[in-house]
Amino acid sequence: MAHADGNYEGFTDTQIVNAIYKAEGEIKTKFPYGIKSIKCSGEIECRKICFNSVRNGRARWEKAGKPVDLITFIGKRYSPPDINPNWVRLVKYFLNK
């Protein structure tokens, strides 16, 4: 669950990756984990790329001084709100489920 301050840092990278998988429509899509900017073949390879993106996003978030909650910060780059305005909400939903 989100910590009392609501920053979502208490979730592991694996939990966040699993929530992204669900938010992106699970395997029903031709882009597992919503990976479109880097070529990946299949769920295993795309999961690795997603995991790296989450890990790198967490490091950038910490370096930036945690300006917003972790999921919002990752979402701005992973799935920009002007492209997918529901991404952050969906990832948070699946994390809290």
XYZ file of N, CA, C and O in Angstrom:
388
model
N 0.826 -1.182 0.000
C 0.000 0.000 0.000
C 0.876 1.253 0.000
O 2.011 1.213 0.431
N 0.295 2.332 -0.425
C 1.015 3.604 -0.361
C 1.246 3.938 1.098
O 0.407 3.685 1.943
N 2.381 4.467 1.394
C 2.669 4.879 2.762
C 1.784 6.060 3.126
O 1.136 6.655 2.274
N 1.789 6.402 4.397
C 0.930 7.491 4.884
C 1.143 8.777 4.095
O 0.220 9.544 3.871
N 2.384 8.994 3.628
C 2.645 10.211 2.858
C 2.236 10.063 1.392
O 2.304 11.007 0.621
N 1.825 8.848 0.993
C 1.313 8.631 -0.351
C 2.344 8.638 -1.456
O 2.007 8.794 -2.623
N 3.626 8.410 -1.149
C 4.634 8.517 -2.201
C 4.913 7.210 -2.938
O 5.656 7.209 -3.898
N 4.373 6.101 -2.489
C 4.482 4.800 -3.145
C 5.887 4.200 -3.135
O 6.129 3.195 -3.762
N 6.821 4.772 -2.385
C 8.175 4.231 -2.397
C 8.280 2.905 -1.660
O 9.252 2.187 -1.821
N 7.274 2.542 -0.874
C 7.297 1.282 -0.142
C 7.083 0.063 -1.022
O 7.318 -1.058 -0.589
N 6.651 0.273 -2.241
C 6.463 -0.841 -3.157
C 7.790 -1.224 -3.795
O 8.611 -0.360 -4.102
N 7.986 -2.509 -4.011
C 9.207 -2.968 -4.677
C 9.098 -2.700 -6.169
O 7.999 -2.509 -6.704
N 10.238 -2.731 -6.837
C 10.228 -2.573 -8.295
C 9.400 -3.684 -8.933
O 8.672 -3.449 -9.895
N 9.497 -4.888 -8.397
C 8.730 -6.015 -8.940
C 7.230 -5.765 -8.815
O 6.475 -6.023 -9.760
N 6.786 -5.244 -7.684
C 5.366 -4.935 -7.518
C 4.913 -3.870 -8.518
O 3.819 -3.966 -9.083
N 5.746 -2.875 -8.739
C 5.403 -1.821 -9.693
C 5.355 -2.381 -11.110
O 4.427 -2.093 -11.873
N 6.323 -3.219 -11.464
C 6.337 -3.845 -12.799
C 5.073 -4.689 -12.991
O 4.444 -4.639 -14.056
N 4.686 -5.443 -11.988
C 3.466 -6.255 -12.088
C 2.225 -5.384 -12.269
O 1.317 -5.728 -13.038
N 2.177 -4.242 -11.582
C 1.046 -3.315 -11.727
C 1.037 -2.701 -13.127
O -0.031 -2.523 -13.725
N 2.207 -2.377 -13.649
C 2.297 -1.837 -15.015
C 1.782 -2.866 -16.012
O 1.038 -2.538 -16.936
N 2.163 -4.109 -15.822
C 1.706 -5.193 -16.697
C 0.182 -5.236 -16.757
O -0.413 -5.296 -17.833
N -0.446 -5.154 -15.597
C -1.908 -5.176 -15.545
C -2.506 -3.905 -16.154
O -3.486 -3.961 -16.878
N -1.908 -2.761 -15.849
C -2.417 -1.490 -16.367
C -2.310 -1.410 -17.885
O -3.118 -0.765 -18.540
N -1.313 -2.077 -18.427
C -1.096 -2.056 -19.881
C -1.910 -3.123 -20.608
O -1.722 -3.347 -21.786
N -2.808 -3.800 -19.903
C -3.693 -4.758 -20.552
C -3.180 -6.170 -20.558
O -3.644 -6.995 -21.341
N -2.211 -6.463 -19.710
C -1.615 -7.779 -19.599
C -1.159 -8.265 -20.965
O -0.742 -7.483 -21.797
N -1.219 -9.526 -21.232
C -0.654 -10.080 -22.469
C -1.572 -9.871 -23.672
O -1.208 -10.184 -24.793
N -2.735 -9.305 -23.464
C -3.698 -9.119 -24.550
C -3.230 -8.114 -25.597
O -3.833 -7.970 -26.630
N -2.166 -7.436 -25.329
C -1.684 -6.404 -26.234
C -0.471 -6.879 -27.018
O 0.236 -7.776 -26.583
N -0.219 -6.265 -28.151
C 0.989 -6.619 -28.897
C 2.220 -5.913 -28.341
O 3.324 -6.143 -28.776
N 2.012 -5.062 -27.328
C 3.111 -4.366 -26.658
C 3.108 -4.727 -25.171
O 2.603 -3.963 -24.355
N 3.659 -5.911 -24.803
C 3.681 -6.274 -23.388
C 4.347 -5.179 -22.552
O 5.354 -4.602 -22.962
N 3.754 -4.882 -21.425
C 4.241 -3.844 -20.501
C 4.215 -2.452 -21.125
O 4.800 -1.522 -20.600
N 3.544 -2.309 -22.258
C 3.443 -1.011 -22.908
C 4.742 -0.536 -23.538
O 4.881 0.642 -23.849
N 5.693 -1.441 -23.753
C 6.999 -1.079 -24.302
C 6.867 -0.863 -25.806
O 6.594 -1.794 -26.553
N 7.068 0.381 -26.234
C 6.978 0.717 -27.653
C 8.240 1.403 -28.163
O 8.559 1.328 -29.331
N 8.959 2.080 -27.278
C 10.107 2.878 -27.726
C 11.375 2.049 -27.915
O 12.310 2.507 -28.557
N 11.391 0.845 -27.355
C 12.537 -0.050 -27.495
C 11.998 -1.374 -28.015
O 11.013 -1.896 -27.487
N 12.635 -1.916 -29.033
C 12.163 -3.175 -29.594
C 12.407 -4.301 -28.592
O 13.514 -4.462 -28.082
N 11.351 -5.049 -28.312
C 11.488 -6.231 -27.468
C 10.590 -7.326 -28.030
O 9.535 -7.046 -28.577
N 11.046 -8.540 -27.881
C 10.307 -9.682 -28.411
C 9.720 -10.487 -27.271
O 10.442 -11.186 -26.572
N 8.461 -10.367 -27.071
C 7.783 -11.182 -26.086
C 7.814 -10.644 -24.672
O 8.505 -9.692 -24.337
N 7.054 -11.320 -23.844
C 6.831 -10.859 -22.483
C 8.101 -10.839 -21.632
O 8.325 -9.880 -20.884
N 8.940 -11.839 -21.727
C 10.133 -11.909 -20.871
C 11.085 -10.751 -21.159
O 11.549 -10.072 -20.245
N 11.368 -10.512 -22.420
C 12.274 -9.418 -22.779
C 11.665 -8.052 -22.441
O 12.356 -7.170 -21.917
N 10.379 -7.886 -22.705
C 9.720 -6.615 -22.401
C 9.662 -6.385 -20.894
O 9.795 -5.249 -20.432
N 9.496 -7.454 -20.117
C 9.485 -7.325 -18.650
C 10.833 -6.800 -18.154
O 10.886 -5.958 -17.265
N 11.917 -7.294 -18.725
C 13.253 -6.826 -18.331
C 13.409 -5.336 -18.613
O 13.954 -4.590 -17.794
N 12.921 -4.898 -19.753
C 13.008 -3.481 -20.108
C 12.150 -2.650 -19.162
O 12.569 -1.592 -18.682
N 10.955 -3.131 -18.838
C 10.078 -2.438 -17.899
C 10.751 -2.346 -16.533
O 10.753 -1.283 -15.903
N 11.332 -3.445 -16.079
C 12.001 -3.462 -14.781
C 13.130 -2.436 -14.759
O 13.278 -1.681 -13.785
N 13.924 -2.385 -15.818
C 15.013 -1.392 -15.892
C 14.454 0.027 -15.861
O 15.028 0.911 -15.220
N 13.342 0.250 -16.550
C 12.728 1.576 -16.566
C 12.257 1.984 -15.176
O 12.427 3.140 -14.767
N 11.675 1.045 -14.445
C 11.207 1.340 -13.089
C 12.397 1.615 -12.169
O 12.397 2.583 -11.408
N 13.413 0.774 -12.247
C 14.603 0.954 -11.405
C 15.274 2.296 -11.698
O 15.613 3.049 -10.789
N 15.434 2.613 -12.972
C 16.037 3.893 -13.350
C 15.140 5.068 -12.965
O 15.632 6.119 -12.548
N 13.827 4.891 -13.092
C 12.882 5.940 -12.701
C 12.947 6.224 -11.215
O 12.907 7.381 -10.785
N 13.084 5.166 -10.418
C 13.194 5.354 -8.966
C 14.470 6.128 -8.631
O 14.455 7.035 -7.802
N 15.577 5.796 -9.304
C 16.852 6.497 -9.060
C 16.739 7.975 -9.459
O 17.209 8.857 -8.728
N 16.108 8.259 -10.621
C 15.923 9.647 -11.059
C 15.027 10.404 -10.075
O 15.263 11.570 -9.776
N 13.990 9.735 -9.577
C 13.054 10.326 -8.626
C 13.781 10.723 -7.346
O 13.596 11.828 -6.837
N 14.604 9.831 -6.841
C 15.364 10.138 -5.623
C 16.343 11.277 -5.860
O 16.461 12.185 -5.044
N 17.028 11.240 -7.005
C 17.992 12.295 -7.341
C 17.291 13.648 -7.489
O 17.851 14.688 -7.145
N 16.070 13.643 -7.986
C 15.302 14.886 -8.177
C 14.713 15.405 -6.868
O 14.093 16.465 -6.850
N 14.893 14.650 -5.786
C 14.368 15.104 -4.500
C 12.925 14.703 -4.244
O 12.243 15.322 -3.439
N 12.449 13.685 -4.961
C 11.083 13.166 -4.782
C 10.025 14.266 -4.913
O 9.219 14.495 -4.010
N 9.993 14.950 -6.049
C 9.098 16.101 -6.226
C 7.603 15.767 -6.236
O 6.777 16.619 -5.907
N 7.266 14.563 -6.650
C 5.885 14.064 -6.651
C 5.964 12.603 -6.216
O 7.054 12.079 -5.996
N 4.830 11.932 -6.115
C 4.910 10.523 -5.730
C 5.629 9.718 -6.824
O 5.700 10.136 -7.978
N 6.166 8.579 -6.439
C 6.993 7.769 -7.331
C 6.276 7.360 -8.610
O 6.837 7.456 -9.706
N 5.040 6.921 -8.512
C 4.317 6.437 -9.691
C 4.043 7.577 -10.673
O 4.192 7.420 -11.880
N 3.673 8.730 -10.155
C 3.460 9.893 -11.026
C 4.760 10.270 -11.720
O 4.766 10.557 -12.923
N 5.855 10.251 -10.991
C 7.162 10.595 -11.559
C 7.542 9.618 -12.674
O 7.927 10.037 -13.772
N 7.416 8.330 -12.405
C 7.745 7.320 -13.420
C 6.805 7.468 -14.614
O 7.228 7.386 -15.768
N 5.532 7.704 -14.342
C 4.533 7.802 -15.403
C 4.761 8.943 -16.374
O 4.436 8.841 -17.556
N 5.342 10.037 -15.898
C 5.591 11.181 -16.784
C 6.513 10.806 -17.930
O 6.418 11.377 -19.014
N 7.384 9.847 -17.698
C 8.314 9.425 -18.730
C 7.868 8.120 -19.405
O 8.002 7.958 -20.609
N 7.370 7.199 -18.602
C 6.986 5.880 -19.103
C 5.783 5.954 -20.034
O 5.754 5.340 -21.085
N 4.788 6.700 -19.617
C 3.560 6.851 -20.393
C 3.021 8.254 -20.145
O 2.151 8.463 -19.304
N 3.560 9.243 -20.859
C 3.209 10.648 -20.606
C 1.693 10.887 -20.560
O 0.944 10.300 -21.347
N 1.260 11.719 -19.625
C -0.182 11.975 -19.443
C -0.906 12.469 -20.690
O -2.080 12.195 -20.863
N -0.203 13.162 -21.582
C -0.881 13.629 -22.800
C -1.131 12.470 -23.769
O -1.978 12.577 -24.642
N -0.428 11.363 -23.592
C -0.639 10.171 -24.425
C -1.602 9.205 -23.737
O -2.486 8.645 -24.368
N -1.412 9.004 -22.453
C -2.261 8.086 -21.700
C -2.575 8.695 -20.329
O -1.884 8.420 -19.356
N -3.620 9.483 -20.249
C -3.936 10.171 -18.998
C -4.365 9.237 -17.858
O -4.401 9.646 -16.709
N -4.676 7.990 -18.153
C -5.128 7.054 -17.135
C -4.028 6.164 -16.566
O -4.269 5.415 -15.622
N -2.835 6.222 -17.115
C -1.768 5.295 -16.739
C -1.453 5.350 -15.247
O -1.430 4.315 -14.577
N -1.200 6.519 -14.711
C -0.842 6.653 -13.286
C -1.970 6.118 -12.414
O -1.734 5.346 -11.481
N -3.183 6.499 -12.712
C -4.329 6.039 -11.930
C -4.440 4.518 -11.955
O -4.659 3.877 -10.923
N -4.266 3.906 -13.122
C -4.369 2.460 -13.241
C -3.247 1.733 -12.505
O -3.472 0.734 -11.830
N -2.028 2.220 -12.636
C -0.901 1.580 -11.946
C -1.113 1.658 -10.440
O -0.936 0.674 -9.715
N -1.534 2.808 -9.953
C -1.809 2.956 -8.511
C -2.933 2.023 -8.086
O -2.880 1.410 -7.013
N -3.954 1.898 -8.915
C -5.065 1.009 -8.610
C -4.568 -0.417 -8.416
O -4.905 -1.088 -7.432
N -3.767 -0.912 -9.354
C -3.293 -2.282 -9.261
C -2.277 -2.474 -8.139
O -2.193 -3.564 -7.562
N -1.559 -1.460 -7.773
C -0.659 -1.561 -6.622
C -1.457 -1.693 -5.323
O -1.058 -2.426 -4.421
N -2.546 -0.984 -5.240
C -3.342 -0.967 -4.013
C -4.370 -2.090 -3.934
O -5.067 -2.211 -2.931
N -4.479 -2.868 -4.986
C -5.487 -3.938 -5.037
C -5.045 -5.130 -4.222
O -3.936 -5.488 -4.106
